Amino acid sequence: MSSLFVNIIDLDKTNGHIVCSLQTTIVLFVCQYLKAPVILVVSTNIEDKHNIFKFSINDLSYTVILENDLPRPAADCLLPVFQSDNGYYCTAGFCSSLRMLIKSIQKNWIWLLGFRQSCLSACAEVSSWTKYCEVQLQASINTFFDYQVSDENATYEIPIQLARFECHLSQPLQIHNINKRLNEKSLHPTQRFADEDNPTLSDVLILPNIYIAYELLGENTMNTFLPLTLKWYKSVLERLDIGSYLENIIFDRVKLPKNLILPEVPFHSLYKCDLRRYNPRAKTYVKQNVQEIIQAFNTLNINIDLSSNNLCPIDWDELPYEVRPSGGDIPDKRLIRKTQQLENLIQSTLNVVKDGDVVVDFCCGSGHLGIVIAYLVPNLTVILVDNKEESLRRARERVEKLDLKNIMIVHSNLDYFKATFQVGLCLHGCGVATDLVLEKCLRQNAAFVVCPCCYGGVQDNHILEYPRSQALRQANFSFEDYLVLCHCADQTHFDPNCTTTQQGYTCMAAVDKDRASRAIEVGYNVTLSKLEPPTCTPKNNMLIGIPS
């Protein structure tokens, strides 16, 4: 049976409520609304313990387990986690796990996933809308409870994410076929919900946050500062008949000053595709004097040679069809090059792994790399990790046909994955994903075999900052110059004699030497080599790191 696991601080059966964080409160609210069962995991390690909420267990279908009793692969992830009934596949993350819950229950709830079931399908790293619903709004609501009144005449700034939502609601809807639907009068131009013209999961997840704000600020304040939010709030309550479930959310009332202000926010929606969020003139990375930046990098004397990789081709005909790259639905025009890429990483991995190791194939896609490793070395445990549901669906089909017992699959962002492992793999993790994988390996003291991709996609985030190595930081190599290297590294083509391609390969090597230096500084032996043949992909650098 499929199960949704959420972490709680305590279960107070005497008073009939659960003690938990705001995130868990929202998950329980959704479960109660959907009449879906949930497994409460009593956790000793919950980061958000300073803001404690309570949730009434009335009409909530639940069971309770201890954290040590969590099954794998759910135990390898931060909760909430939805684990499928086959026992080797799970989905981790706030939005993703609830999406899977909705898909698993009665079909009359599938409308919550909106047009083409795409509501909140993108991960928070790439979708500003998912990031808002999953991270930013909850963090902003939590600031209410951090406030302590020192002067009743002081001015209190309403949490900024409420102001952003108010501005979002003032923008035109961005939905499929909107002009056609307006002409057919199947869409009311002034009626809108958070994400579409009808309520979706986004509205259900945002609602408890706005309910808390409504209770703390009062209706008059909401009407003064957040009138569109107030209108949206009442519309959701009326359309979904959901108000009684909100009453199960219990929290301390915070006394706020009488003088309130609403922070100014940019006038655009919360969608990343809103063109007003961008300033194209700022994208000048590749217009800089690249050669001067390359020369500045070369003066740092980072002595890491770029070597070749001695490749022994694999006899794919001896392997079952589902193990081969062709068994993963790779188009014929890409098949030869993809096979060559895999042979490089497979051989390097087999040189690194030891009996009994846990090997994680990060950003695994359809499992092209991890499935081969699992088949060739049955005494390894291989975990496939990716945030794309459709890619993992194909991986599941291959694993089931092969009846592999040493594979687990985790549908998750890298942030939610916390398993202990000995070897980390990543073939063409886009942009910052490569560095997130490397950092996870370094923190675990795990070996790594990584082939980077999409160098221009790197960006500072809540986990990483660039440059990666102390060598570049101590030399005051600026983030702006680093971005020039990264963007020029993406200007590689299949013509090796092209001047731009040669410059791109030089920039690729510089960025990867920075990554290698980061690992060397914490005690790794690192080699940087080219995939063989180099023509198998323009992004043909491979980093292999072994803890010393």
Coordinates of C-alpha atoms in Angstrom, one line a residue:
M1 CA 0.0 0.0 0.0
S2 CA 1.3 3.5 -0.9
S3 CA 2.0 5.7 2.1
L4 CA 2.6 9.4 2.9
F5 CA 5.0 10.0 5.7
V6 CA 5.3 13.3 7.6
N7 CA 7.4 14.2 10.5
I8 CA 5.9 15.5 13.8
I9 CA 7.4 16.6 17.1
D10 CA 4.8 14.9 19.3
L11 CA 1.3 13.4 19.4
D12 CA -0.8 14.7 22.3
K13 CA -3.7 12.2 22.3
T14 CA -5.0 13.6 25.6
N15 CA -5.7 17.0 24.1
G16 CA -6.3 15.6 20.6
H17 CA -3.7 17.4 18.6
I18 CA -0.4 16.9 16.8
V19 CA 2.6 19.1 17.6
C20 CA 4.5 20.0 14.4
S21 CA 6.0 22.6 12.1
L22 CA 4.1 24.8 9.7
Q23 CA 5.0 22.7 6.7
T24 CA 3.7 19.5 8.4
T25 CA 0.5 21.4 9.4
I26 CA -0.2 22.2 5.8
V27 CA 0.4 18.6 4.7
L28 CA -2.0 17.4 7.4
F29 CA -4.6 20.0 6.4
V30 CA -4.4 18.7 2.8
C31 CA -4.7 15.1 3.9
Q32 CA -7.7 15.9 6.1
Y33 CA -9.4 17.7 3.2
L34 CA -8.7 14.8 0.8
K35 CA -9.7 12.3 3.5
A36 CA -6.4 10.6 2.8
P37 CA -4.5 8.5 5.4
V38 CA -1.1 9.6 6.6
I39 CA 1.7 8.1 8.6
L40 CA 3.1 10.3 11.4
V41 CA 6.8 9.9 12.0
V42 CA 7.9 11.1 15.5
S43 CA 11.2 12.8 14.7
T44 CA 13.9 13.9 17.0
N45 CA 15.6 16.1 14.4
I46 CA 13.2 18.8 13.1
E47 CA 14.9 22.0 12.1
D48 CA 11.9 24.2 12.5
K49 CA 11.2 23.8 16.2
H50 CA 11.1 27.4 17.2
N51 CA 7.7 28.0 15.6
I52 CA 5.4 25.3 16.9
F53 CA 2.0 24.6 15.5
K54 CA -0.7 22.2 16.6
F55 CA -3.2 20.4 14.4
S56 CA -6.4 18.7 15.6
I57 CA -6.6 15.0 14.9
N58 CA -10.4 15.1 14.5
D59 CA -11.4 13.1 11.5
L60 CA -7.7 12.6 10.5
S61 CA -6.9 9.0 9.5
Y62 CA -3.4 8.3 10.7
T63 CA -0.9 5.8 12.2
V64 CA 2.2 6.6 14.2
I65 CA 5.8 5.2 13.8
L66 CA 9.2 6.2 15.2
E67 CA 11.8 7.7 12.9
N68 CA 14.0 4.5 13.1
D69 CA 11.1 2.5 11.7
L70 CA 10.9 4.4 8.4
P71 CA 11.3 2.0 5.4
R72 CA 13.8 2.7 2.7
P73 CA 14.0 4.6 0.4
A74 CA 11.7 7.0 2.4
A75 CA 14.3 6.9 5.2
D76 CA 16.9 8.3 2.8
C77 CA 14.9 11.5 2.3
L78 CA 13.7 14.5 4.3
L79 CA 10.0 14.3 4.9
P80 CA 7.3 14.6 3.7
V81 CA 7.7 11.5 1.5
F82 CA 5.2 9.5 -0.6
Q83 CA 6.4 5.9 -1.0
S84 CA 4.7 3.6 -3.5
D85 CA 3.4 0.2 -2.7
N86 CA 6.3 -1.6 -4.6
G87 CA 8.6 -0.6 -1.8
Y88 CA 11.6 0.7 -3.9
Y89 CA 10.2 4.0 -5.3
C90 CA 9.4 7.2 -3.3
T91 CA 8.7 10.8 -4.0
A92 CA 10.2 13.4 -1.6
G93 CA 9.4 17.0 -1.1
F94 CA 6.5 19.2 0.0
C95 CA 4.8 19.8 -3.4
S96 CA 6.0 16.6 -5.2
S97 CA 4.8 14.2 -2.4
L98 CA 1.3 15.8 -2.3
R99 CA 1.1 15.7 -6.1
M100 CA 1.7 11.9 -5.9
L101 CA -0.8 11.5 -3.1
I102 CA -3.5 13.2 -5.2
K103 CA -2.6 10.9 -8.2
S104 CA -2.9 7.8 -5.9
I105 CA -6.4 8.4 -4.5
Q106 CA -9.8 8.7 -6.1
K107 CA -9.8 10.3 -9.5
N108 CA -12.3 12.9 -8.5
W109 CA -9.4 14.9 -6.9
I110 CA -7.2 14.9 -10.0
W111 CA -8.6 18.4 -11.0
L112 CA -6.4 19.8 -8.2
L113 CA -3.4 19.3 -10.5
G114 CA -4.8 21.7 -13.1
F115 CA -4.2 21.8 -16.8
R116 CA -2.5 18.7 -18.0
Q117 CA -1.8 17.8 -14.4
S118 CA 1.1 20.3 -14.4
C119 CA 0.4 22.2 -11.2
L120 CA 3.6 22.5 -9.2
S121 CA 5.3 19.8 -11.3
A122 CA 8.5 21.8 -11.7
C123 CA 11.0 21.7 -8.8
A124 CA 11.7 24.8 -6.6
E125 CA 15.2 25.2 -8.1
V126 CA 13.8 26.0 -11.5
S127 CA 10.3 27.3 -10.9
S128 CA 9.8 30.5 -9.0
W129 CA 6.1 29.6 -8.5
T130 CA 6.9 26.2 -6.8
K131 CA 9.6 28.0 -4.7
Y132 CA 7.1 30.5 -3.6
C133 CA 4.5 27.9 -2.5
E134 CA 7.0 25.4 -1.1
V135 CA 9.6 27.7 0.7
Q136 CA 9.1 31.5 0.6
L137 CA 5.5 31.9 1.7
Q138 CA 5.9 29.6 4.7
A139 CA 9.2 31.3 5.7
S140 CA 7.4 34.6 5.6
I141 CA 4.4 33.5 7.7
N142 CA 6.8 32.1 10.3
T143 CA 8.2 35.6 10.8
F144 CA 4.9 36.6 12.4
F145 CA 5.8 34.4 15.3
D146 CA 9.4 35.7 15.6
Y147 CA 8.1 39.2 16.3
Q148 CA 8.2 40.5 19.9
V149 CA 6.5 43.8 20.7
S150 CA 8.8 46.3 22.3
D151 CA 6.8 49.4 21.5
E152 CA 3.1 49.5 20.6
N153 CA 3.8 52.6 18.6
A154 CA 6.4 50.9 16.5
T155 CA 5.8 50.3 12.8
Y156 CA 5.4 46.7 11.7
E157 CA 6.1 45.7 8.1
I158 CA 3.7 43.0 6.8
P159 CA 5.7 40.0 5.6
I160 CA 7.0 40.6 2.1
Q161 CA 5.7 37.4 0.6
L162 CA 2.1 38.5 1.3
A163 CA 2.8 41.7 -0.6
R164 CA 4.2 39.6 -3.5
F165 CA 1.1 37.5 -3.6
E166 CA -1.1 40.6 -3.6
C167 CA 0.8 41.9 -6.6
H168 CA 0.6 38.5 -8.3
L169 CA -3.2 38.5 -8.0
S170 CA -3.3 41.9 -9.7
Q171 CA -1.6 40.5 -12.8
P172 CA -3.5 38.9 -15.8
L173 CA -3.9 35.2 -15.8
Q174 CA -1.2 33.3 -17.7
I175 CA -3.0 30.1 -18.7
H176 CA -3.3 27.9 -21.8
N177 CA -5.6 29.3 -24.6
I178 CA -6.7 32.3 -22.6
N179 CA -7.6 34.4 -25.7
K180 CA -9.6 31.6 -27.2
R181 CA -11.5 31.0 -23.9
L182 CA -12.2 34.7 -23.5
N183 CA -13.7 34.9 -27.0
E184 CA -15.8 31.8 -26.3
K185 CA -16.8 33.4 -22.9
S186 CA -15.8 30.2 -21.1
L187 CA -13.5 32.3 -18.9
H188 CA -14.5 35.2 -16.7
P189 CA -11.8 37.8 -17.2
T190 CA -12.0 39.2 -13.6
Q191 CA -12.3 35.9 -11.7
R192 CA -9.0 34.2 -10.9
F193 CA -7.4 31.9 -8.4
A194 CA -3.7 31.6 -7.5
D195 CA -2.6 29.7 -10.6
E196 CA -5.5 29.2 -13.0
D197 CA -9.1 30.3 -13.4
N198 CA -10.2 27.4 -11.2
P199 CA -8.8 26.3 -7.8
T200 CA -5.7 24.0 -7.9
L201 CA -3.3 22.4 -5.4
S202 CA -1.5 25.8 -5.4
D203 CA -4.6 27.4 -3.8
V204 CA -5.0 24.6 -1.2
L205 CA -1.3 25.0 -0.2
I206 CA -1.4 28.7 0.0
L207 CA -4.7 28.8 1.9
P208 CA -3.4 27.8 5.4
N209 CA -0.8 30.5 5.2
I210 CA -3.3 33.2 4.3
Y211 CA -5.7 31.9 7.0
I212 CA -2.9 32.5 9.6
A213 CA -2.3 36.0 8.2
Y214 CA -6.0 36.7 8.2
E215 CA -6.4 35.6 11.9
L216 CA -3.4 37.7 13.0
L217 CA -4.0 40.8 11.0
G218 CA -7.8 40.9 11.0
E219 CA -10.2 41.5 8.2
N220 CA -10.0 45.3 8.3
T221 CA -6.2 45.2 7.9
M222 CA -6.5 42.7 5.1
N223 CA -9.0 44.8 3.3
T224 CA -6.8 47.9 3.7
F225 CA -3.4 46.4 2.6
L226 CA -4.3 43.1 0.9
P227 CA -7.7 43.5 -0.7
L228 CA -7.1 41.1 -3.6
T229 CA -5.7 38.5 -1.2
L230 CA -8.8 38.8 1.0
K231 CA -11.1 38.5 -2.1
W232 CA -9.1 35.4 -3.2
Y233 CA -9.3 33.9 0.4
K234 CA -13.1 34.2 0.5
S235 CA -13.4 32.8 -3.1
V236 CA -11.4 29.7 -2.2
L237 CA -13.4 29.2 1.0
E238 CA -16.6 29.4 -0.9
R239 CA -15.6 27.3 -3.9
L240 CA -13.9 24.5 -2.0
D241 CA -16.1 24.5 1.1
I242 CA -12.8 24.0 3.0
G243 CA -13.2 26.4 5.9
S244 CA -13.9 23.8 8.6
Y245 CA -10.6 22.2 8.0
L246 CA -8.7 25.4 8.7
E247 CA -10.2 25.5 12.2
N248 CA -8.0 22.4 13.0
I249 CA -4.9 24.6 12.7
I250 CA -3.9 25.8 16.2
F251 CA -1.3 28.5 16.8
D252 CA -0.5 31.2 19.3
R253 CA -2.0 34.7 18.6
V254 CA 0.8 37.2 18.2
K255 CA 0.2 40.8 19.3
L256 CA 1.2 43.2 16.5
P257 CA 1.7 47.0 16.6
K258 CA -1.1 49.1 15.3
N259 CA 1.1 50.9 12.7
L260 CA 1.4 48.6 9.7
I261 CA 3.0 49.1 6.4
L262 CA 3.1 47.0 3.2
P263 CA 6.6 46.6 1.7
E264 CA 7.1 47.6 -1.9
V265 CA 7.7 44.7 -4.3
P266 CA 8.4 44.6 -8.1
F267 CA 5.3 44.9 -10.2
H268 CA 5.2 41.4 -11.8
S269 CA 3.7 38.0 -11.2
L270 CA 5.3 35.2 -9.3
Y271 CA 5.9 33.2 -12.5
K272 CA 9.4 32.9 -13.9
C273 CA 8.1 33.3 -17.4
D274 CA 6.8 36.8 -16.7
L275 CA 9.0 38.9 -19.0
R276 CA 9.0 41.8 -16.7
R277 CA 11.3 39.8 -14.4
Y278 CA 14.2 40.0 -16.8
N279 CA 16.6 42.7 -18.0
P280 CA 18.1 41.3 -21.3
R281 CA 20.7 44.1 -21.3
A282 CA 22.2 42.6 -18.1
K283 CA 23.1 39.4 -20.0
T284 CA 26.5 40.6 -21.2
Y285 CA 28.6 37.7 -19.9
V286 CA 29.9 36.7 -23.3
K287 CA 30.5 40.3 -24.4
Q288 CA 33.3 40.7 -21.9
N289 CA 37.0 40.5 -22.7
V290 CA 37.2 36.8 -22.2
Q291 CA 40.9 36.4 -23.0
E292 CA 41.8 38.8 -20.2
I293 CA 39.7 36.8 -17.7
I294 CA 41.3 33.5 -19.0
Q295 CA 44.8 35.0 -18.5
A296 CA 43.9 36.2 -15.0
F297 CA 42.8 32.6 -14.2
N298 CA 46.0 31.1 -15.6
T299 CA 48.1 33.3 -13.3
L300 CA 46.6 31.5 -10.3
N301 CA 48.7 28.4 -11.2
I302 CA 46.1 25.7 -10.5
N303 CA 48.2 22.7 -11.5
I304 CA 45.6 20.2 -12.6
D305 CA 46.4 18.5 -15.9
L306 CA 43.7 17.5 -18.3
S307 CA 44.4 13.9 -19.1
S308 CA 42.8 11.4 -21.6
N309 CA 40.6 8.5 -20.5
N310 CA 41.8 5.0 -21.5
L311 CA 38.5 3.4 -22.6
C312 CA 37.6 -0.3 -22.9
P313 CA 34.3 -0.6 -24.8
I314 CA 31.5 -2.6 -23.4
D315 CA 30.1 -5.6 -25.3
W316 CA 26.5 -4.4 -25.2
D317 CA 25.2 -7.4 -27.1
E318 CA 25.9 -9.6 -24.1
L319 CA 23.5 -7.5 -21.9
P320 CA 19.7 -7.6 -21.8
Y321 CA 17.9 -5.1 -24.0
E322 CA 16.6 -3.1 -21.0
V323 CA 20.2 -2.6 -19.8
R324 CA 21.4 -1.2 -23.0
P325 CA 21.1 2.5 -23.9
S326 CA 18.6 1.5 -26.7
G327 CA 16.3 0.1 -24.0
G328 CA 15.9 3.6 -22.5
D329 CA 14.2 5.1 -25.5
I330 CA 17.2 7.1 -26.8
P331 CA 16.6 8.4 -30.3
D332 CA 18.8 6.6 -33.0
K333 CA 20.6 9.8 -33.9
R334 CA 21.9 10.1 -30.3
L335 CA 22.4 6.5 -29.5
I336 CA 26.0 6.1 -30.5
R337 CA 27.2 9.2 -28.7
K338 CA 25.1 8.4 -25.6
T339 CA 26.6 4.9 -25.6
Q340 CA 30.1 6.3 -25.7
Q341 CA 29.4 8.7 -22.9
L342 CA 28.0 5.9 -20.7
E343 CA 31.0 3.6 -21.4
N344 CA 33.4 6.3 -20.1
L345 CA 31.5 6.7 -16.8
I346 CA 30.7 3.0 -16.3
Q347 CA 34.4 2.0 -16.6
S348 CA 35.4 4.8 -14.3
T349 CA 32.8 3.8 -11.8
L350 CA 33.7 0.1 -11.8
N351 CA 37.3 1.2 -11.1
V352 CA 36.1 3.1 -8.0
V353 CA 33.4 1.0 -6.3
K354 CA 33.9 -1.7 -3.7
D355 CA 31.7 -4.6 -2.7
G356 CA 28.7 -3.5 -0.6
D357 CA 28.9 0.2 -1.6
V358 CA 25.9 2.3 -2.0
V359 CA 26.1 4.1 -5.4
V360 CA 23.9 7.1 -6.1
D361 CA 23.2 8.1 -9.8
F362 CA 22.2 11.7 -9.4
C363 CA 20.2 13.5 -12.1
C364 CA 19.7 9.9 -13.5
G365 CA 17.0 10.6 -16.1
S366 CA 15.8 7.2 -17.3
G367 CA 18.5 5.4 -15.4
H368 CA 20.9 4.8 -18.3
L369 CA 24.0 4.8 -16.1
G370 CA 22.7 3.4 -12.7
I371 CA 20.8 0.5 -14.2
V372 CA 23.9 -0.8 -16.0
I373 CA 26.0 -0.5 -12.8
A374 CA 23.3 -2.3 -10.8
Y375 CA 23.2 -5.1 -13.4
L376 CA 26.9 -5.5 -13.7
V377 CA 27.6 -5.5 -10.0
P378 CA 24.7 -7.2 -8.1
N379 CA 26.3 -6.7 -4.7
L380 CA 26.1 -3.0 -4.9
T381 CA 23.0 -0.9 -3.9
V382 CA 22.2 1.7 -6.5
I383 CA 19.9 4.6 -5.9
L384 CA 18.5 6.5 -8.8
V385 CA 17.7 10.2 -8.0
D386 CA 16.0 12.7 -10.3
N387 CA 13.3 15.3 -10.0
K388 CA 11.6 14.5 -13.3
E389 CA 8.6 12.2 -12.8
E390 CA 8.3 11.1 -16.5
S391 CA 12.0 10.1 -16.8
L392 CA 11.7 8.0 -13.6
R393 CA 8.6 6.4 -14.9
R394 CA 10.7 4.9 -17.8
A395 CA 13.4 4.0 -15.3
R396 CA 10.8 2.1 -13.2
E397 CA 9.6 0.2 -16.3
R398 CA 13.2 -0.9 -17.0
V399 CA 13.9 -2.0 -13.5
E400 CA 10.7 -4.0 -13.2
K401 CA 11.4 -5.8 -16.5
L402 CA 14.9 -6.7 -15.4
D403 CA 13.6 -7.6 -11.9
L404 CA 16.6 -5.9 -10.3
K405 CA 16.6 -6.2 -6.5
N406 CA 19.5 -3.9 -5.8
I407 CA 18.0 -0.6 -7.1
M408 CA 15.9 2.0 -5.3
I409 CA 14.4 5.1 -7.0
V410 CA 14.0 8.5 -5.4
H411 CA 11.9 11.2 -7.1
S412 CA 13.3 14.2 -5.4
N413 CA 15.2 17.4 -5.5
L414 CA 18.8 17.1 -4.3
D415 CA 17.9 19.1 -1.2
Y416 CA 15.5 16.4 0.1
F417 CA 17.9 13.5 -0.5
K418 CA 19.9 12.6 2.7
A419 CA 21.1 9.0 2.2
T420 CA 24.5 7.8 3.3
F421 CA 26.5 6.6 0.2
Q422 CA 30.0 5.8 -0.9
V423 CA 30.0 6.7 -4.6
G424 CA 28.2 9.5 -6.3
L425 CA 27.7 9.6 -10.1
C426 CA 26.3 12.3 -12.4
L427 CA 26.3 12.4 -16.2
H428 CA 25.5 15.9 -17.5
G429 CA 23.9 17.4 -14.4
C430 CA 22.7 20.8 -15.6
G431 CA 24.5 23.9 -14.2
V432 CA 24.4 24.1 -10.5
A433 CA 23.2 20.5 -10.2
T434 CA 26.8 19.3 -10.8
D435 CA 28.1 21.4 -7.9
L436 CA 25.2 20.3 -5.6
V437 CA 26.1 16.7 -6.4
L438 CA 29.8 17.3 -5.8
E439 CA 29.1 19.0 -2.5
K440 CA 26.9 16.1 -1.3
C441 CA 29.8 13.8 -2.1
L442 CA 32.3 15.9 -0.3
R443 CA 30.1 16.1 2.8
Q444 CA 29.7 12.3 2.8
N445 CA 33.4 11.7 2.1
A446 CA 32.2 9.7 -0.9
A447 CA 34.0 9.2 -4.2
F448 CA 32.6 10.8 -7.3
V449 CA 32.5 10.4 -11.0
V450 CA 31.0 13.4 -12.6
C451 CA 30.6 14.8 -16.2
P452 CA 29.4 18.5 -16.0
C453 CA 27.0 20.2 -18.4
C454 CA 25.3 23.6 -18.9
Y455 CA 28.1 25.6 -17.3
G456 CA 26.3 28.8 -17.9
G457 CA 23.5 27.7 -15.6
V458 CA 25.5 28.1 -12.4
Q459 CA 24.2 30.6 -9.8
D460 CA 24.6 31.4 -6.1
N461 CA 22.0 29.7 -4.0
H462 CA 21.2 28.9 -0.4
I463 CA 23.7 26.0 -0.4
L464 CA 26.5 27.1 -2.7
E465 CA 28.4 30.1 -3.8
Y466 CA 30.9 30.7 -6.6
P467 CA 33.8 30.4 -7.2
R468 CA 33.9 27.0 -5.5
S469 CA 37.5 26.8 -4.4
Q470 CA 39.4 28.8 -1.8
A471 CA 42.2 29.2 -4.3
L472 CA 40.0 31.5 -6.5
R473 CA 38.3 33.2 -3.6
Q474 CA 41.5 34.1 -1.9
A475 CA 42.8 35.5 -5.2
N476 CA 39.6 37.7 -5.3
F477 CA 38.5 36.1 -8.6
S478 CA 35.1 37.8 -8.9
F479 CA 31.7 36.1 -9.4
E480 CA 31.1 38.2 -12.5
D481 CA 34.4 37.0 -14.1
Y482 CA 33.5 33.5 -13.1
L483 CA 30.1 33.8 -14.9
V484 CA 31.9 34.9 -18.0
L485 CA 34.0 31.7 -18.0
C486 CA 30.9 29.6 -17.4
H487 CA 28.9 31.2 -20.2
C488 CA 31.8 31.0 -22.6
A489 CA 32.2 27.3 -21.6
D490 CA 28.8 26.7 -23.2
Q491 CA 30.1 28.0 -26.6
T492 CA 31.5 24.6 -27.6
H493 CA 30.6 23.0 -30.9
F494 CA 31.5 19.8 -32.7
D495 CA 34.0 21.6 -34.8
P496 CA 37.3 21.4 -32.8
N497 CA 39.0 23.9 -35.1
C498 CA 36.5 26.6 -34.5
T499 CA 38.1 29.5 -32.5
T500 CA 35.0 29.9 -30.3
T501 CA 35.0 26.1 -29.5
Q502 CA 38.7 26.2 -28.5
Q503 CA 38.0 29.2 -26.3
G504 CA 34.9 27.3 -24.8
Y505 CA 37.0 24.3 -24.0
T506 CA 39.6 26.5 -22.3
C507 CA 36.8 28.0 -20.1
M508 CA 35.4 24.5 -19.4
A509 CA 38.7 23.4 -18.1
A510 CA 39.0 26.5 -15.9
V511 CA 35.6 26.0 -14.3
D512 CA 36.3 22.3 -13.8
K513 CA 39.7 23.0 -12.3
D514 CA 38.0 25.2 -9.8
R515 CA 35.6 22.3 -8.9
A516 CA 38.6 19.9 -8.7
S517 CA 40.4 22.4 -6.4
R518 CA 37.5 22.6 -4.1
A519 CA 37.7 18.8 -3.6
I520 CA 41.5 18.7 -3.3
E521 CA 41.3 21.3 -0.6
V522 CA 39.2 19.0 1.6
G523 CA 41.5 16.0 1.1
Y524 CA 40.5 14.4 -2.2
N525 CA 42.7 13.0 -5.0
V526 CA 41.1 14.3 -8.2
T527 CA 41.7 13.6 -11.9
L528 CA 40.3 15.7 -14.7
S529 CA 40.0 13.9 -18.1
K530 CA 38.3 14.0 -21.4
L531 CA 35.7 11.4 -22.5
E532 CA 36.7 9.2 -25.3
P533 CA 36.2 9.9 -28.1
P534 CA 35.9 13.7 -27.3
T535 CA 33.3 13.9 -30.1
C536 CA 30.7 12.0 -28.1
T537 CA 29.6 15.3 -26.6
P538 CA 30.7 18.9 -26.5
K539 CA 30.6 18.7 -22.7
N540 CA 33.3 16.1 -22.5
N541 CA 35.1 16.8 -19.2
M542 CA 35.0 14.1 -16.5
L543 CA 36.0 14.7 -12.8
I544 CA 36.9 11.6 -10.7
G545 CA 37.5 12.2 -7.0
I546 CA 38.7 9.7 -4.4
P547 CA 38.8 10.5 -0.7
S548 CA 42.5 10.3 0.4

